[in-house]
């Protein structure tokens, strides 16, 4: 049963601006090693209080649209009770309630089952933390 569960931690540099980072290729590479041709589940988990995981289309503007929507829903101003870091940082601590820090996706025959335009993305609005960990876990 030692190969029933495999895990890997990715270190992702997100820089000093709000960003959506496509992790789909990293997920596929991990599954290529961990899953073989088995069915199972891939769990993506971000152990941070100010980042999340989204399954969205990228490259056609949806990633920028997501950041714009988050700006509308969670403005970076002084309304937040949580006050440390850059101005409006309290909103970053509310982000995981809207963009959860995890996703679990089906794996069939060792391949990630995503829709045609879907990508696995790290969403990070926290400009004060430029390095993120992402845990990928395969349960076969």
PDB file of C-alpha atoms in Angstrom:
ATOM      1  CA  UNK A   1       0.000   0.000   0.000  1.00  0.00           C
ATOM      2  CA  UNK A   2       3.039   2.295   0.005  1.00  0.00           C
ATOM      3  CA  UNK A   3       2.199   3.552  -3.503  1.00  0.00           C
ATOM      4  CA  UNK A   4      -1.475   4.223  -2.663  1.00  0.00           C
ATOM      5  CA  UNK A   5      -0.624   7.721  -1.417  1.00  0.00           C
ATOM      6  CA  UNK A   6       2.069   9.989  -2.823  1.00  0.00           C
ATOM      7  CA  UNK A   7       2.760  13.632  -2.077  1.00  0.00           C
ATOM      8  CA  UNK A   8       5.043  16.410  -3.264  1.00  0.00           C
ATOM      9  CA  UNK A   9       5.502  20.014  -2.178  1.00  0.00           C
ATOM     10  CA  UNK A  10       6.008  22.677  -4.825  1.00  0.00           C
ATOM     11  CA  UNK A  11       7.678  25.970  -3.988  1.00  0.00           C
ATOM     12  CA  UNK A  12       6.119  28.698  -6.115  1.00  0.00           C
ATOM     13  CA  UNK A  13       7.553  32.215  -6.394  1.00  0.00           C
ATOM     14  CA  UNK A  14       4.562  34.530  -6.852  1.00  0.00           C
ATOM     15  CA  UNK A  15       6.430  37.833  -6.841  1.00  0.00           C
ATOM     16  CA  UNK A  16       5.329  41.146  -5.371  1.00  0.00           C
ATOM     17  CA  UNK A  17       2.085  41.622  -7.303  1.00  0.00           C
ATOM     18  CA  UNK A  18      -1.281  39.882  -7.222  1.00  0.00           C
ATOM     19  CA  UNK A  19      -1.201  36.871  -9.464  1.00  0.00           C
ATOM     20  CA  UNK A  20      -2.832  33.730 -10.788  1.00  0.00           C
ATOM     21  CA  UNK A  21      -0.230  30.996 -11.408  1.00  0.00           C
ATOM     22  CA  UNK A  22      -1.138  28.052 -13.637  1.00  0.00           C
ATOM     23  CA  UNK A  23      -0.017  24.820 -11.933  1.00  0.00           C
ATOM     24  CA  UNK A  24      -1.588  22.388 -14.409  1.00  0.00           C
ATOM     25  CA  UNK A  25       1.725  21.224 -15.913  1.00  0.00           C
ATOM     26  CA  UNK A  26       3.226  20.657 -12.456  1.00  0.00           C
ATOM     27  CA  UNK A  27       0.142  18.622 -11.472  1.00  0.00           C
ATOM     28  CA  UNK A  28       0.398  16.536 -14.645  1.00  0.00           C
ATOM     29  CA  UNK A  29       4.121  15.932 -14.132  1.00  0.00           C
ATOM     30  CA  UNK A  30       3.496  14.818 -10.551  1.00  0.00           C
ATOM     31  CA  UNK A  31       0.755  12.433 -11.685  1.00  0.00           C
ATOM     32  CA  UNK A  32       3.067  11.041 -14.363  1.00  0.00           C
ATOM     33  CA  UNK A  33       5.367   9.870 -11.582  1.00  0.00           C
ATOM     34  CA  UNK A  34       2.883   9.121  -8.785  1.00  0.00           C
ATOM     35  CA  UNK A  35      -0.189   7.704 -10.496  1.00  0.00           C
ATOM     36  CA  UNK A  36       1.126   5.545 -13.292  1.00  0.00           C
ATOM     37  CA  UNK A  37      -2.001   4.477 -15.147  1.00  0.00           C
ATOM     38  CA  UNK A  38      -4.173   4.255 -12.017  1.00  0.00           C
ATOM     39  CA  UNK A  39      -7.413   5.996 -11.149  1.00  0.00           C
ATOM     40  CA  UNK A  40      -7.643   8.106  -8.022  1.00  0.00           C
ATOM     41  CA  UNK A  41      -7.817  11.626  -6.672  1.00  0.00           C
ATOM     42  CA  UNK A  42      -5.410  14.541  -6.811  1.00  0.00           C
ATOM     43  CA  UNK A  43      -5.616  16.950  -3.898  1.00  0.00           C
ATOM     44  CA  UNK A  44      -4.033  20.378  -4.219  1.00  0.00           C
ATOM     45  CA  UNK A  45      -3.562  22.220  -0.921  1.00  0.00           C
ATOM     46  CA  UNK A  46      -2.045  25.632  -0.172  1.00  0.00           C
ATOM     47  CA  UNK A  47      -1.045  25.840   3.522  1.00  0.00           C
ATOM     48  CA  UNK A  48      -1.327  29.628   3.661  1.00  0.00           C
ATOM     49  CA  UNK A  49      -3.940  31.930   5.200  1.00  0.00           C
ATOM     50  CA  UNK A  50      -3.853  34.309   2.238  1.00  0.00           C
ATOM     51  CA  UNK A  51      -3.913  32.187  -0.945  1.00  0.00           C
ATOM     52  CA  UNK A  52      -6.274  29.818  -2.703  1.00  0.00           C
ATOM     53  CA  UNK A  53      -6.710  27.277  -5.492  1.00  0.00           C
ATOM     54  CA  UNK A  54      -9.022  27.909  -8.441  1.00  0.00           C
ATOM     55  CA  UNK A  55      -9.995  25.759 -11.401  1.00  0.00           C
ATOM     56  CA  UNK A  56     -10.421  28.292 -14.209  1.00  0.00           C
ATOM     57  CA  UNK A  57      -9.543  29.042 -17.814  1.00  0.00           C
ATOM     58  CA  UNK A  58      -6.229  30.848 -18.237  1.00  0.00           C
ATOM     59  CA  UNK A  59      -4.610  32.699 -21.084  1.00  0.00           C
ATOM     60  CA  UNK A  60      -7.809  34.235 -22.457  1.00  0.00           C
ATOM     61  CA  UNK A  61      -8.211  36.919 -19.798  1.00  0.00           C
ATOM     62  CA  UNK A  62     -10.143  34.924 -17.198  1.00  0.00           C
ATOM     63  CA  UNK A  63      -7.208  35.023 -14.787  1.00  0.00           C
ATOM     64  CA  UNK A  64      -7.142  38.835 -15.008  1.00  0.00           C
ATOM     65  CA  UNK A  65     -10.947  38.878 -14.701  1.00  0.00           C
ATOM     66  CA  UNK A  66     -10.672  36.832 -11.509  1.00  0.00           C
ATOM     67  CA  UNK A  67      -8.226  39.326  -9.988  1.00  0.00           C
ATOM     68  CA  UNK A  68     -10.499  42.224 -11.052  1.00  0.00           C
ATOM     69  CA  UNK A  69     -13.524  40.507  -9.463  1.00  0.00           C
ATOM     70  CA  UNK A  70     -11.567  39.971  -6.256  1.00  0.00           C
ATOM     71  CA  UNK A  71     -10.679  43.678  -6.251  1.00  0.00           C
ATOM     72  CA  UNK A  72     -14.392  44.480  -6.457  1.00  0.00           C
ATOM     73  CA  UNK A  73     -15.372  42.004  -3.749  1.00  0.00           C
ATOM     74  CA  UNK A  74     -12.329  42.562  -1.531  1.00  0.00           C
ATOM     75  CA  UNK A  75     -10.989  46.094  -2.019  1.00  0.00           C
ATOM     76  CA  UNK A  76      -7.493  46.831  -0.751  1.00  0.00           C
ATOM     77  CA  UNK A  77      -8.448  49.673   1.576  1.00  0.00           C
ATOM     78  CA  UNK A  78      -8.634  50.389   5.294  1.00  0.00           C
ATOM     79  CA  UNK A  79     -12.007  48.742   6.038  1.00  0.00           C
ATOM     80  CA  UNK A  80     -10.474  45.500   7.337  1.00  0.00           C
ATOM     81  CA  UNK A  81     -10.085  44.683  11.034  1.00  0.00           C
ATOM     82  CA  UNK A  82      -6.990  42.601  10.327  1.00  0.00           C
ATOM     83  CA  UNK A  83      -4.315  45.301  10.008  1.00  0.00           C
ATOM     84  CA  UNK A  84      -0.686  44.499   9.405  1.00  0.00           C
ATOM     85  CA  UNK A  85       1.462  44.434   6.317  1.00  0.00           C
ATOM     86  CA  UNK A  86       0.677  46.485   3.246  1.00  0.00           C
ATOM     87  CA  UNK A  87      -2.488  48.650   3.144  1.00  0.00           C
ATOM     88  CA  UNK A  88      -5.622  46.533   2.726  1.00  0.00           C
ATOM     89  CA  UNK A  89      -3.803  43.304   3.605  1.00  0.00           C
ATOM     90  CA  UNK A  90      -6.769  42.231   5.745  1.00  0.00           C
ATOM     91  CA  UNK A  91      -8.634  41.364   2.555  1.00  0.00           C
ATOM     92  CA  UNK A  92      -5.988  38.759   1.755  1.00  0.00           C
ATOM     93  CA  UNK A  93      -7.058  36.880   4.890  1.00  0.00           C
ATOM     94  CA  UNK A  94     -10.666  36.824   3.627  1.00  0.00           C
ATOM     95  CA  UNK A  95      -9.656  35.481   0.198  1.00  0.00           C
ATOM     96  CA  UNK A  96      -9.654  31.763   1.205  1.00  0.00           C
ATOM     97  CA  UNK A  97     -13.350  32.018   2.098  1.00  0.00           C
ATOM     98  CA  UNK A  98     -14.029  32.814  -1.584  1.00  0.00           C
ATOM     99  CA  UNK A  99     -11.151  30.983  -3.269  1.00  0.00           C
ATOM    100  CA  UNK A 100     -10.557  27.942  -1.040  1.00  0.00           C
ATOM    101  CA  UNK A 101      -7.024  26.787  -0.254  1.00  0.00           C
ATOM    102  CA  UNK A 102      -7.705  23.333  -1.693  1.00  0.00           C
ATOM    103  CA  UNK A 103      -9.192  21.382  -4.583  1.00  0.00           C
ATOM    104  CA  UNK A 104      -9.687  17.660  -5.154  1.00  0.00           C
ATOM    105  CA  UNK A 105      -9.836  16.447  -8.749  1.00  0.00           C
ATOM    106  CA  UNK A 106     -10.454  13.068 -10.384  1.00  0.00           C
ATOM    107  CA  UNK A 107      -7.605  11.167 -12.007  1.00  0.00           C
ATOM    108  CA  UNK A 108      -8.504   8.518 -14.593  1.00  0.00           C
ATOM    109  CA  UNK A 109      -5.872   6.252 -16.064  1.00  0.00           C
ATOM    110  CA  UNK A 110      -3.166   8.412 -14.516  1.00  0.00           C
ATOM    111  CA  UNK A 111      -4.432  11.566 -16.189  1.00  0.00           C
ATOM    112  CA  UNK A 112      -5.994  14.617 -14.613  1.00  0.00           C
ATOM    113  CA  UNK A 113      -9.657  14.893 -15.593  1.00  0.00           C
ATOM    114  CA  UNK A 114     -10.112  18.571 -16.446  1.00  0.00           C
ATOM    115  CA  UNK A 115     -12.496  20.154 -18.901  1.00  0.00           C
ATOM    116  CA  UNK A 116     -11.105  21.460 -22.191  1.00  0.00           C
ATOM    117  CA  UNK A 117     -10.429  24.974 -20.922  1.00  0.00           C
ATOM    118  CA  UNK A 118      -9.851  24.260 -17.229  1.00  0.00           C
ATOM    119  CA  UNK A 119      -6.529  24.823 -15.477  1.00  0.00           C
ATOM    120  CA  UNK A 120      -5.387  24.335 -11.878  1.00  0.00           C
ATOM    121  CA  UNK A 121      -4.292  27.731 -10.531  1.00  0.00           C
ATOM    122  CA  UNK A 122      -2.768  29.230  -7.419  1.00  0.00           C
ATOM    123  CA  UNK A 123      -4.447  32.549  -6.591  1.00  0.00           C
ATOM    124  CA  UNK A 124      -2.303  34.907  -4.528  1.00  0.00           C
ATOM    125  CA  UNK A 125      -3.333  38.489  -3.726  1.00  0.00           C
ATOM    126  CA  UNK A 126      -0.856  38.891  -0.861  1.00  0.00           C
ATOM    127  CA  UNK A 127       1.938  41.167  -2.062  1.00  0.00           C
ATOM    128  CA  UNK A 128       3.780  40.705   1.259  1.00  0.00           C
ATOM    129  CA  UNK A 129       4.531  36.991   0.753  1.00  0.00           C
ATOM    130  CA  UNK A 130       6.271  36.146  -2.508  1.00  0.00           C
ATOM    131  CA  UNK A 131       6.931  32.455  -1.836  1.00  0.00           C
ATOM    132  CA  UNK A 132       4.192  29.839  -1.596  1.00  0.00           C
ATOM    133  CA  UNK A 133       4.087  26.136  -0.888  1.00  0.00           C
ATOM    134  CA  UNK A 134       1.613  23.951  -2.756  1.00  0.00           C
ATOM    135  CA  UNK A 135       1.125  20.345  -1.644  1.00  0.00           C
ATOM    136  CA  UNK A 136       0.090  17.864  -4.318  1.00  0.00           C
ATOM    137  CA  UNK A 137      -1.206  14.523  -3.046  1.00  0.00           C
ATOM    138  CA  UNK A 138      -2.338  11.547  -5.112  1.00  0.00           C
ATOM    139  CA  UNK A 139      -4.553   8.901  -3.578  1.00  0.00           C
ATOM    140  CA  UNK A 140      -4.839   5.892  -5.870  1.00  0.00           C
TER     141      UNK A 140
END
